[in-house]
GROMACS .gro file of C-alpha atoms in nm:
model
  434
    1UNK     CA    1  -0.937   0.289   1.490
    2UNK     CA    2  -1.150   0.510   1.657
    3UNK     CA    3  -1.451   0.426   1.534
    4UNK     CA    4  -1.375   0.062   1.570
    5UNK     CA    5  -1.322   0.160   1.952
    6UNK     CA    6  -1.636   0.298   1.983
    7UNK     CA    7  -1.872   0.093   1.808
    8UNK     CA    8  -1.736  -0.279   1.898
    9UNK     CA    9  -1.674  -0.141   2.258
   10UNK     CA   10  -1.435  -0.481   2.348
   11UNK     CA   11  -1.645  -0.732   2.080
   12UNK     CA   12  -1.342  -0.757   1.858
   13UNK     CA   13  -0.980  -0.695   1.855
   14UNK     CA   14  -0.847  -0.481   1.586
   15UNK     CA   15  -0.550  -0.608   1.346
   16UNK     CA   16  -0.321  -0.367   1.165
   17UNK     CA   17  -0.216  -0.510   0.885
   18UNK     CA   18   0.057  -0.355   0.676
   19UNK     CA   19   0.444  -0.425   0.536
   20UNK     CA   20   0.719  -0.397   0.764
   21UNK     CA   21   0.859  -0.068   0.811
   22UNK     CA   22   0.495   0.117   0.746
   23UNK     CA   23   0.457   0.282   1.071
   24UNK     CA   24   0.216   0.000   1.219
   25UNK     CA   25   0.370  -0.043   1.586
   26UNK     CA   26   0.426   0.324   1.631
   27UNK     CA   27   0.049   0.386   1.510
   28UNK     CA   28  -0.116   0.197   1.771
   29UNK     CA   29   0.120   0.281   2.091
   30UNK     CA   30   0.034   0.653   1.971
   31UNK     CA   31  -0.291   0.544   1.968
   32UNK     CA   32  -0.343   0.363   2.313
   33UNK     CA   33  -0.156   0.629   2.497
   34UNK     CA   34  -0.392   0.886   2.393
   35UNK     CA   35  -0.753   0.636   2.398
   36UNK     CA   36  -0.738   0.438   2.686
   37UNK     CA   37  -0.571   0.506   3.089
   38UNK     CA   38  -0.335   0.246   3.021
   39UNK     CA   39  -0.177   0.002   2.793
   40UNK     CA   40   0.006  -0.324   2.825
   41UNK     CA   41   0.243  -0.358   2.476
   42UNK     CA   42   0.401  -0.699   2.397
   43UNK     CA   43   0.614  -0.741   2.133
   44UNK     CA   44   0.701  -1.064   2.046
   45UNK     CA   45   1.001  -1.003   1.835
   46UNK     CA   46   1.193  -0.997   2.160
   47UNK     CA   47   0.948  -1.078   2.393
   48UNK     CA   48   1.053  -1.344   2.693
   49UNK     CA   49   0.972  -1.685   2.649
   50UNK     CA   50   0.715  -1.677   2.959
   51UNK     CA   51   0.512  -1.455   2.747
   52UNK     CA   52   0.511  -1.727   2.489
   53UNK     CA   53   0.427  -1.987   2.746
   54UNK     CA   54   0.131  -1.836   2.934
   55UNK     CA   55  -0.090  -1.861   2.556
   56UNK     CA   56   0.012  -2.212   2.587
   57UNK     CA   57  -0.257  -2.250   2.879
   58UNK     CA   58  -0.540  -1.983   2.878
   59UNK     CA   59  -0.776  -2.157   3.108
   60UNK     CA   60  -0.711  -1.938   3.344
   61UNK     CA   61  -0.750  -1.564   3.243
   62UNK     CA   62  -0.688  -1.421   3.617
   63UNK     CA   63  -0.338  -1.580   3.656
   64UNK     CA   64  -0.248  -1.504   3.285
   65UNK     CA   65  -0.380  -1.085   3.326
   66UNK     CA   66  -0.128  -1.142   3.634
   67UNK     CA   67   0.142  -1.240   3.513
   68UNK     CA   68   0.156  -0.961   3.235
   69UNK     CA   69   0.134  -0.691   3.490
   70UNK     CA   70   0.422  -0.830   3.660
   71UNK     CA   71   0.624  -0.908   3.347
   72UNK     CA   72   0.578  -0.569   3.247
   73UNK     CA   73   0.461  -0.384   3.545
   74UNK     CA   74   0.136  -0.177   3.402
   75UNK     CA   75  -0.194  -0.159   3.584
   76UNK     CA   76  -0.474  -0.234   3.365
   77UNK     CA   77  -0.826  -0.137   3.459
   78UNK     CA   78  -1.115  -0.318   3.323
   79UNK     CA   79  -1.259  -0.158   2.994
   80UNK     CA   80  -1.027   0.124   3.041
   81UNK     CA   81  -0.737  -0.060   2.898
   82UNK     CA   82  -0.582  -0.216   2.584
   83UNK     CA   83  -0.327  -0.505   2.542
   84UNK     CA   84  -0.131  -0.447   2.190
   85UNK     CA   85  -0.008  -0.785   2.041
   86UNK     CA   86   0.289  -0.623   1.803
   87UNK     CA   87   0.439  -0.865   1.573
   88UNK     CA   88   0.151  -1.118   1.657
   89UNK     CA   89   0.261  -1.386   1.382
   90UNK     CA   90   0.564  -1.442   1.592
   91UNK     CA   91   0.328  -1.596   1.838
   92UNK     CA   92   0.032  -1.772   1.645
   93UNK     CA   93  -0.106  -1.909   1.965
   94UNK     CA   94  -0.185  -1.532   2.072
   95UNK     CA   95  -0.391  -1.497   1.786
   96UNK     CA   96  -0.592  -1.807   1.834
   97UNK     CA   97  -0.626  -1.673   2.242
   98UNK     CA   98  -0.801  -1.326   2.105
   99UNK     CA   99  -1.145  -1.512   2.032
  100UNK     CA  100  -1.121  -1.624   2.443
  101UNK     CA  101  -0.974  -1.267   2.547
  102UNK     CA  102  -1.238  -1.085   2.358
  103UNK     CA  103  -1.512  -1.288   2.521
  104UNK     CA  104  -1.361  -1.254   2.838
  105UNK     CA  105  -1.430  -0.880   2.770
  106UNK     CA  106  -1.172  -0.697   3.014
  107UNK     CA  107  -0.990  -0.501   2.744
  108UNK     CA  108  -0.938  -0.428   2.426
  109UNK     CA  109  -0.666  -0.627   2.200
  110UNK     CA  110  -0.498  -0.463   1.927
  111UNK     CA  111  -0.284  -0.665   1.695
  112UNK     CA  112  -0.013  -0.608   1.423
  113UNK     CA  113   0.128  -0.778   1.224
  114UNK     CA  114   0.354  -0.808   0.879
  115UNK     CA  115   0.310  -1.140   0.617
  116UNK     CA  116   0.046  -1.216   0.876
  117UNK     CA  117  -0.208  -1.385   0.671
  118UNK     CA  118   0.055  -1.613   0.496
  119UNK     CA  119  -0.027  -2.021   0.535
  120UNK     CA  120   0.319  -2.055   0.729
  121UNK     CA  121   0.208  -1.850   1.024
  122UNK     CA  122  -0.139  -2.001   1.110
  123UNK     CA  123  -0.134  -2.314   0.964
  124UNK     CA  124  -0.170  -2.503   1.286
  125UNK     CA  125  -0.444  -2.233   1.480
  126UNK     CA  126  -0.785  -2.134   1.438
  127UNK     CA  127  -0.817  -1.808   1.264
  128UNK     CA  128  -0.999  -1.578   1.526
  129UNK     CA  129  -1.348  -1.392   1.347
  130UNK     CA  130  -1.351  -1.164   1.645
  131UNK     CA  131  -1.112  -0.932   1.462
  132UNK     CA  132  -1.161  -0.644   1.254
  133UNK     CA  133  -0.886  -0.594   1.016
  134UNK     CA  134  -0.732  -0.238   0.880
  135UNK     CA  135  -0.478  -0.233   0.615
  136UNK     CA  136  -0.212   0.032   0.684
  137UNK     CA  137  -0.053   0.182   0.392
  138UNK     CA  138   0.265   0.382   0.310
  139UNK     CA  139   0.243   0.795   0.403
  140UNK     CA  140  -0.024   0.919   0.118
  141UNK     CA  141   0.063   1.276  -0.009
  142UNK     CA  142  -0.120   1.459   0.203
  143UNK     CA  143   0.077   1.308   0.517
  144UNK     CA  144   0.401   1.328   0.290
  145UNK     CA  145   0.326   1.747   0.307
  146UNK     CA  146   0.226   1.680   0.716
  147UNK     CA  147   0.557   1.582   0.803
  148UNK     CA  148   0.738   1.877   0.573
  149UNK     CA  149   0.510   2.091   0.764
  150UNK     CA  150   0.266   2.164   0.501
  151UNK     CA  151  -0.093   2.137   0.612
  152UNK     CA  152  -0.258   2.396   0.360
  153UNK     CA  153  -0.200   2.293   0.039
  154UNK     CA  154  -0.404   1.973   0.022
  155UNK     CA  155  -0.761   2.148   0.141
  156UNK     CA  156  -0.663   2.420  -0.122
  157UNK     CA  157  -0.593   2.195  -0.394
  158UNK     CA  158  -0.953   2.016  -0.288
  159UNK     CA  159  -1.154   2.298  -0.408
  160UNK     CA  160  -0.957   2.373  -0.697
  161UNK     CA  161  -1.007   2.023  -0.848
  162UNK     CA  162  -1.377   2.051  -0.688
  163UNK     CA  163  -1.438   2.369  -0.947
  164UNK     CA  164  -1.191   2.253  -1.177
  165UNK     CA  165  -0.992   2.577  -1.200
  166UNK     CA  166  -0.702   2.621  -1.367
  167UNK     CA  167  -0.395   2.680  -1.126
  168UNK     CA  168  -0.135   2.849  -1.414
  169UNK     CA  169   0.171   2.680  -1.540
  170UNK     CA  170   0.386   2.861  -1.254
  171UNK     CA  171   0.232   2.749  -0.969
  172UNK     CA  172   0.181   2.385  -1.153
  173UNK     CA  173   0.562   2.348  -1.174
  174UNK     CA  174   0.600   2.448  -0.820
  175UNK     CA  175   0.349   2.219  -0.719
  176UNK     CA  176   0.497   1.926  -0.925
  177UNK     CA  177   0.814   2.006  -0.785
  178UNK     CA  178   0.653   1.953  -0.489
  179UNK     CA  179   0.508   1.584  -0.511
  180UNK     CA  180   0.840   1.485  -0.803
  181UNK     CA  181   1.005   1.460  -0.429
  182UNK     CA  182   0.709   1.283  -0.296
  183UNK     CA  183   0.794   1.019  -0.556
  184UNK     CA  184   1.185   0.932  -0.458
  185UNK     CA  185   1.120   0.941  -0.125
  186UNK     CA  186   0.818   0.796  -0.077
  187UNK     CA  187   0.589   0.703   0.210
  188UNK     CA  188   0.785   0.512   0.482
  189UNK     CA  189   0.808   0.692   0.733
  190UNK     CA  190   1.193   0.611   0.784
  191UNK     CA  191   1.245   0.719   0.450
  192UNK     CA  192   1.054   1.040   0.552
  193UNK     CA  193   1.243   1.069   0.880
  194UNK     CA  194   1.588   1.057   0.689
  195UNK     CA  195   1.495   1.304   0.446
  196UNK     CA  196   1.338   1.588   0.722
  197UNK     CA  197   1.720   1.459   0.920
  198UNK     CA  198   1.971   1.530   0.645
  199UNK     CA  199   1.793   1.666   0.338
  200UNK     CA  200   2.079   1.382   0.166
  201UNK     CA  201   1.798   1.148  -0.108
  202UNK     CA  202   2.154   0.896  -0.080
  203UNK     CA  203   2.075   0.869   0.269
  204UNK     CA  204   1.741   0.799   0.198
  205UNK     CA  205   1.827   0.573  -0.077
  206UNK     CA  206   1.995   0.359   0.155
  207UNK     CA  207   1.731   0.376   0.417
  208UNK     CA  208   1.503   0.262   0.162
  209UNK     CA  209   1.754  -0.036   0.040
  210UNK     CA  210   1.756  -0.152   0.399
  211UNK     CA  211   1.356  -0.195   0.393
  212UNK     CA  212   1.399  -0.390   0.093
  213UNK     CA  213   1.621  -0.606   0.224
  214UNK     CA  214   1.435  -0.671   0.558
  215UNK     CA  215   1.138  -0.763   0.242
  216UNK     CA  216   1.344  -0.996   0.080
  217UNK     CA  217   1.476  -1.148   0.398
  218UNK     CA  218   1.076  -1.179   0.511
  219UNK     CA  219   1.051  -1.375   0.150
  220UNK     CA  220   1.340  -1.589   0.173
  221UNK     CA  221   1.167  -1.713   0.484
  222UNK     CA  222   0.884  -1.784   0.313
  223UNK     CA  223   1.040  -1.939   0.020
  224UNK     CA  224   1.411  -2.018   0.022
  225UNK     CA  225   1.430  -2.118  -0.363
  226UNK     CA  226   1.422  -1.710  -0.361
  227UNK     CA  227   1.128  -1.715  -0.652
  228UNK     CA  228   0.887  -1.463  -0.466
  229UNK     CA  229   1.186  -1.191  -0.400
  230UNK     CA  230   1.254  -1.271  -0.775
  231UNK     CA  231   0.874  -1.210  -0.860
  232UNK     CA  232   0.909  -0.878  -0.629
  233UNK     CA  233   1.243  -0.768  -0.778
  234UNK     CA  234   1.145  -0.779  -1.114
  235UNK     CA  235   0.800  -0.507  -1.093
  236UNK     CA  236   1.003  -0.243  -1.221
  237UNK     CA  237   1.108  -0.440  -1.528
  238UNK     CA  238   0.792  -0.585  -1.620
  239UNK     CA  239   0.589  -0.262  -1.582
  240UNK     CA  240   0.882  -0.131  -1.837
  241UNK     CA  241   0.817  -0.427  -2.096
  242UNK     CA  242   0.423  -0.216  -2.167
  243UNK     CA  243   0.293  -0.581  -2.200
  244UNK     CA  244  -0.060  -0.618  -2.093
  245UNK     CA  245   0.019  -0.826  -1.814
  246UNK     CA  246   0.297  -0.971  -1.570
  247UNK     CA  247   0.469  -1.272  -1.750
  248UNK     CA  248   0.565  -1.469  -1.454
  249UNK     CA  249   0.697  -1.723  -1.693
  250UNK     CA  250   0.960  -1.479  -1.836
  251UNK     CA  251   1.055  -1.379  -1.461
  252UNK     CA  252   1.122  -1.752  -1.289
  253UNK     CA  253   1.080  -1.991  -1.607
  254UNK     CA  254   0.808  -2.236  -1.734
  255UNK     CA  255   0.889  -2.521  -1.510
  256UNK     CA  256   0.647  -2.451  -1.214
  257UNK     CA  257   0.262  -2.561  -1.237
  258UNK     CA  258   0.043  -2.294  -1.237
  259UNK     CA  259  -0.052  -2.407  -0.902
  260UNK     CA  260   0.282  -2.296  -0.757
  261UNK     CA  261   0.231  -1.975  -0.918
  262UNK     CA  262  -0.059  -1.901  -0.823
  263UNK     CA  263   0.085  -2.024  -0.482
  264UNK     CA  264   0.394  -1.756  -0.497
  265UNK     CA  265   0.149  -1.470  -0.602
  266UNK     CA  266  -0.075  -1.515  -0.314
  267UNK     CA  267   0.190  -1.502  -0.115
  268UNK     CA  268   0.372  -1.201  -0.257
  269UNK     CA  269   0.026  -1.002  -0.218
  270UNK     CA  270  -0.017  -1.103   0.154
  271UNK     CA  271   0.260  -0.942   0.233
  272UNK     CA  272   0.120  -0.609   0.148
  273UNK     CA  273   0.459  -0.523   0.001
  274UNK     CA  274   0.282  -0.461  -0.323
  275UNK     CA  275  -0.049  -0.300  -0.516
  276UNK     CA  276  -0.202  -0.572  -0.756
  277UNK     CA  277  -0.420  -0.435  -1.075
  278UNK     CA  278  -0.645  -0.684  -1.239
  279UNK     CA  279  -0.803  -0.698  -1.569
  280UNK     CA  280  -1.164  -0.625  -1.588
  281UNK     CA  281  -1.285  -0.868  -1.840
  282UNK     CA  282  -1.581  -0.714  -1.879
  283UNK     CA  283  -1.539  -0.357  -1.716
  284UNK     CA  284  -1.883  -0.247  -1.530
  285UNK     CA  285  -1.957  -0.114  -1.221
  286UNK     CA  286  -1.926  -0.505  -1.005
  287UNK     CA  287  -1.511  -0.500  -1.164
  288UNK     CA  288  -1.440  -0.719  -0.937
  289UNK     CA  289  -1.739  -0.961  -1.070
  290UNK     CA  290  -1.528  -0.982  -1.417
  291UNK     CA  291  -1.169  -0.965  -1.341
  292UNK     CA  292  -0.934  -1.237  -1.433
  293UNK     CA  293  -0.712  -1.368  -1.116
  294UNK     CA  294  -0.457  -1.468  -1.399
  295UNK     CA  295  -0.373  -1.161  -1.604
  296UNK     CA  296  -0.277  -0.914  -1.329
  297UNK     CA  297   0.015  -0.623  -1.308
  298UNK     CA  298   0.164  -0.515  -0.993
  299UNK     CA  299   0.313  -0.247  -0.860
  300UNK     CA  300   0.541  -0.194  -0.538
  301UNK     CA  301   0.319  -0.060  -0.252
  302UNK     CA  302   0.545   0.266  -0.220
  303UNK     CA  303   0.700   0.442  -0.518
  304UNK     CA  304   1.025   0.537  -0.320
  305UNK     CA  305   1.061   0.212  -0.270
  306UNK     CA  306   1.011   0.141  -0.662
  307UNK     CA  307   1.234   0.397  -0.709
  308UNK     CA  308   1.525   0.222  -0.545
  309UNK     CA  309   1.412  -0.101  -0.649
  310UNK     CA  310   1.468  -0.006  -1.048
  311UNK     CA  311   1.840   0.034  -0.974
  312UNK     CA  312   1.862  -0.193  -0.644
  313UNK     CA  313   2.178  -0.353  -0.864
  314UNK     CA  314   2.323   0.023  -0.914
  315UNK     CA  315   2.506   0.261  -0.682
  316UNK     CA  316   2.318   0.549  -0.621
  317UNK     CA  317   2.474   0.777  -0.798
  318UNK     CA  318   2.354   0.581  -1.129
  319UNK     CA  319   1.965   0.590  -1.074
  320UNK     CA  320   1.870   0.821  -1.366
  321UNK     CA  321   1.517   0.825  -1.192
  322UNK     CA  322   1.635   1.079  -0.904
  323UNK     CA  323   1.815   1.244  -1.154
  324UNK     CA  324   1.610   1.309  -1.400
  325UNK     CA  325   1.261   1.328  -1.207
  326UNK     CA  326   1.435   1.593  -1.022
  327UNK     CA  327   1.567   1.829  -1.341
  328UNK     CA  328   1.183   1.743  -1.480
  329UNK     CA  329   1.368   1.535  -1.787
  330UNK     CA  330   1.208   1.186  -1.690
  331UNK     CA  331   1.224   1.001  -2.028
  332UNK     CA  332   0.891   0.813  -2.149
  333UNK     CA  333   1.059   0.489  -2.143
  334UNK     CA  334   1.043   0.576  -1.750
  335UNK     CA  335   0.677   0.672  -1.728
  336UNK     CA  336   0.622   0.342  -1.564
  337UNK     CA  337   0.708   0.555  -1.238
  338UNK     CA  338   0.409   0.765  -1.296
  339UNK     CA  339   0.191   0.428  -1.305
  340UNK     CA  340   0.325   0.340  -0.972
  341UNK     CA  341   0.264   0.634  -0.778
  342UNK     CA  342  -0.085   0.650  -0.939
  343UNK     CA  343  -0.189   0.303  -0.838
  344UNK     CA  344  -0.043   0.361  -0.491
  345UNK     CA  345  -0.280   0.705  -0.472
  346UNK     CA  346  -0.563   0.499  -0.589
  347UNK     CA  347  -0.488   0.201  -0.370
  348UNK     CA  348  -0.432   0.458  -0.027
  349UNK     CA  349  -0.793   0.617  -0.121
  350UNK     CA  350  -0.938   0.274  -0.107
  351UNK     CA  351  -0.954   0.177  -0.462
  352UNK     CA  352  -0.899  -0.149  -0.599
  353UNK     CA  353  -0.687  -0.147  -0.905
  354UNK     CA  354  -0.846  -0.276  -1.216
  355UNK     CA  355  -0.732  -0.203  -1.579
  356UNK     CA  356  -0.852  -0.317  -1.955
  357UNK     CA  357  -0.709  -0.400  -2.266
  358UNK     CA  358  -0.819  -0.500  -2.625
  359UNK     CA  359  -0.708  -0.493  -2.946
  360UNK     CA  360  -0.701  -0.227  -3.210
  361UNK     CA  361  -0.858  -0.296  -3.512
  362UNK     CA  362  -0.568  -0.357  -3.753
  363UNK     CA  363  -0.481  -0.587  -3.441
  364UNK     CA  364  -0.084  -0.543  -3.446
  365UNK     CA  365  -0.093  -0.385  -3.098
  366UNK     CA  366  -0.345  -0.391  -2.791
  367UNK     CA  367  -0.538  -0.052  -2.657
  368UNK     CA  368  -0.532  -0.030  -2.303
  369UNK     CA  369  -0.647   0.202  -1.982
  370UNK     CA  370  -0.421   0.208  -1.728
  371UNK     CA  371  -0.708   0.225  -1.439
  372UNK     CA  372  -1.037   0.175  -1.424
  373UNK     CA  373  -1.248   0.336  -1.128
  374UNK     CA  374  -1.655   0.225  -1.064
  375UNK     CA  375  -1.826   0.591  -0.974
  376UNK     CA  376  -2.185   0.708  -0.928
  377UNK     CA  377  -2.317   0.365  -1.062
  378UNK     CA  378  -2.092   0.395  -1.432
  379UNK     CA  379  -1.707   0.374  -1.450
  380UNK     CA  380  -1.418   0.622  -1.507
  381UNK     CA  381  -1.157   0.506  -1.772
  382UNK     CA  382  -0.785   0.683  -1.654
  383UNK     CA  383  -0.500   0.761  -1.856
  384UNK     CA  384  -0.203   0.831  -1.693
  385UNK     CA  385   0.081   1.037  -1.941
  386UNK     CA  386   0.454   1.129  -1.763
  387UNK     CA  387   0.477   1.396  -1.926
  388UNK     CA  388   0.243   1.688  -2.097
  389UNK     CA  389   0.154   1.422  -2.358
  390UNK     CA  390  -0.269   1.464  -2.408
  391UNK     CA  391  -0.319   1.201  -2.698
  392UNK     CA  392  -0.552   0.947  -2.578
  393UNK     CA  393  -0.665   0.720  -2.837
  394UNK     CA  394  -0.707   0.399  -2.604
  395UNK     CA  395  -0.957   0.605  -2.384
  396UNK     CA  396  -1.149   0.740  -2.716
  397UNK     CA  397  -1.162   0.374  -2.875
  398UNK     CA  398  -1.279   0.243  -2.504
  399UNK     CA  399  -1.547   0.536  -2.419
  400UNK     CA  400  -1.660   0.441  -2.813
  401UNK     CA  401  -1.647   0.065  -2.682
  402UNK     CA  402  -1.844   0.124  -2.351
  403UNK     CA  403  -2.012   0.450  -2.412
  404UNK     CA  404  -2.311   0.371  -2.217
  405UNK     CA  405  -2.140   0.282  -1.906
  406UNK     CA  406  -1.875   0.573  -1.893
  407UNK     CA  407  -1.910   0.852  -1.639
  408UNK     CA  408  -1.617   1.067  -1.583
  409UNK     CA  409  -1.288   1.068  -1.823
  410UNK     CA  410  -0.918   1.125  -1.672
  411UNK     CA  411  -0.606   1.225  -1.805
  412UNK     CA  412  -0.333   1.185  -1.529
  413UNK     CA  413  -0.015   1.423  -1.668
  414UNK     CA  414   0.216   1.665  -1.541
  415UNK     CA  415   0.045   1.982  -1.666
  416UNK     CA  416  -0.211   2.207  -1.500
  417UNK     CA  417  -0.546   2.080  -1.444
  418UNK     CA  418  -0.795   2.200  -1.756
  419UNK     CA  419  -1.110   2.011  -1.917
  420UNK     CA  420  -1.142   1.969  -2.266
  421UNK     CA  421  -1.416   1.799  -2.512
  422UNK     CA  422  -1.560   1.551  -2.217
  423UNK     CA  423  -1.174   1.451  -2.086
  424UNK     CA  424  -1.045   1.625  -1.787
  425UNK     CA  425  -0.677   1.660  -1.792
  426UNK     CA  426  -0.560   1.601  -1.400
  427UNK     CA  427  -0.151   1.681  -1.297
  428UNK     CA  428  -0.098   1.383  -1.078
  429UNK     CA  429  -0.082   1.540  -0.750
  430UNK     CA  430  -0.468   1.543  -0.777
  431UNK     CA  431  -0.559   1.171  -0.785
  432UNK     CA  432  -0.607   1.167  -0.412
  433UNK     CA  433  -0.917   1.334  -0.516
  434UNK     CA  434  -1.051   1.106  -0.781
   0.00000   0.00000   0.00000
């Protein structure tokens, strides 16, 4: 945000885009109070309907600056102030006025905004391209260790993966102690907040159902047959099945076109409620020249939330995942939560997920690498193991497959970090480094 402050200088507004409940509205009030002398916030969630008049009639900026500053009684001083726009697809005709306020050039705009690039909400404006967009996701690990007061452990754990040392198993327990907690809680910052409030994870479990129900409610909005909160609902399962791909057939039944699918995926991934992997047809450096749109796997944007999700039908008391991540006893039929918080890592980094499958040669089952990353001009097959497990027999038959293109091999496990004939074995809290 800052450097989009500095270097546009009032030729764009800036839209934070992110699910509800990420932290985008507290962000950017944080944000303008520190940046600018003052700041003008209107959220249209509860906004007055004068505020959603004046963008019916923007011919005349003065009277319309005016009329904020008495609604809400700020000063604004030219280039020394910013309007925020929070929950901006509540008002589509806001968004269309940002290409007029930008060239007007007074102040900067800064815009949030959740399911905001869904065809419902802007289907009868034009799109604004003076807007730079940012994607805000859930609390990464390091800001997971922030807000328990932790703020060394992250540059340490930099230069240990940098010289691949070994850390010893003691400190490697304490340290996947450490992030197993990361993993039921998660990144939303209410989830966070209710932990660091009454160190109770069933308080934060039902913190966390209550995000997933404002979700589904944001769905059923979208789609009242209910078919995208069934698609959304069902991640857990699928990633359970080990199939190569999300069978949206199995999940809402062969009677929609593929058409409508396609429809109710797009749909489901605007919403930034969840992490979509793609297969890399042909996996190079340009993966997202050869990935298929229609074999995909997804993942729920924040593994706390996954976590929940799993056993949303369940008191808490019955979700084996908090009880059994915590005693270190997670079964392999569960790994799938290891996947998760792996592609959300990735995905918070900047990574776009990709993965690979083929057949083995007696042909009875598929190989498969869970991630695929492009680096230094080759690519980086990744493993990812819950538990100490180190066979790897997919990566071997795919570095054999592709050895010309591979740089860098990864094991993602639970043990301590070590490198061994070409593969180096990673405990999960290190992917934020890969």
């Amino acid at each position: 945000m800052l450097q989009w402050k500095k270097e546009m200088n009032g030729k764009s507004a800036i839209m934070i885009e992110g699910p509800r409940r990420v932290g985008k509205s507290t962000i950017v009030e944080n944000f303008a109070q520190n940046e600018y002398d003052s700041y003008l916030l209107i959220d249209f969630s509860k906004a007055p309907k004068e505020v959603f008049s004046l963008f019916d009639d923007i011919s005349d900026l003065n009277y319309v600056f005016l009329r904020f500053k008495l609604l809400y009684g700020v000063q604004l001083f030219e280039r020394k102030s910013a309007i925020i726009f929070d929950e901006i697809q509540e008002c589509p005709k806001a968004r269309q006025a940002i290409k007029h306020l930008v060239k007007d050039g007074r102040y900067d705009y800064i815009e949030t905004g959740s399911l905001i690039s869904i065809k419902k909400n802007v289907k009868n404006i034009i799109i604004p391209s003076e807007e730079t967009k940012l994607n805000l996701n859930p609390m990464d690990y390091e800001e997971f260790l922030w807000a328990l007061g932790d703020t060394t452990t992250t540059p340490l754990l930099k230069g240990v993966f940098e010289r691949k040392e070994s850390l010893g198993d003691g400190v490697n327990r304490k340290l996947m102690r450490n992030f197993r907690l990361y993993m039921l809680i998660g990144g939303m910052p209410q989830a966070v907040e209710s932990y660091l409030n009454s160190n109770d994870l069933g308080i934060v479990d039902k913190t966390k159902r209550n995000i997933i129900q404002l979700y589904e409610d944001d769905f059923k909005k979208l789609d009242q047959s209910g078919r995208i909160s069934t698609l959304f609902d069902a991640i857990p399962s699928e990633l359970n099945k080990n199939s190569s791909r999300y069978q949206i057939t199995s999940v809402i039944g062969g009677s929609t076109s593929s058409t409508v699918e396609n429809q109710l995926i797009a749909e489901l991934n605007d919403s930034k409620t969840i992490n979509m992997a793609y297969h890399a047809n042909d996996p190079g450096v340009g993966l997202s020249l050869n990935m298929d749109i229609n074999k995909y796997k997804m993942f729920v944007c924040d593994t706390g939330l996954f976590v929940t999700l799993a056993f949303k039908d369940k008191e808490f008391t019955e979700n084996i995942i908090y009880q059994k991540l915590l005693s270190d006893k997670l079964d392999a039929n569960l790994g799938y939560v290891y996947e998760n918080v792996v592609a959300q890592m990735l995905k918070a980094k900047g990574d776009n997920l990709f993965y690979y499958t083929f057949p083995t040669g007696s042909g009875s089952h598929n190989y498969e690498i869970d991630f695929i990353l492009s680096r230094n001009g080759k690519i980086c097959p990744v493993e990812v193991k819950s538990s100490s497990y180190k066979r790897h027999v997919s990566m071997d038959s795919f570095c054999e497959k592709f050895s010309g293109r591979i740089d860098e091999k990864y094991l993602i496990y639970t043990k301590d970090l070590k490198k061994e004939n070409g593969v180096t074995y990673l405990p999960v809290y290190m992917t934020q480094f890969l």
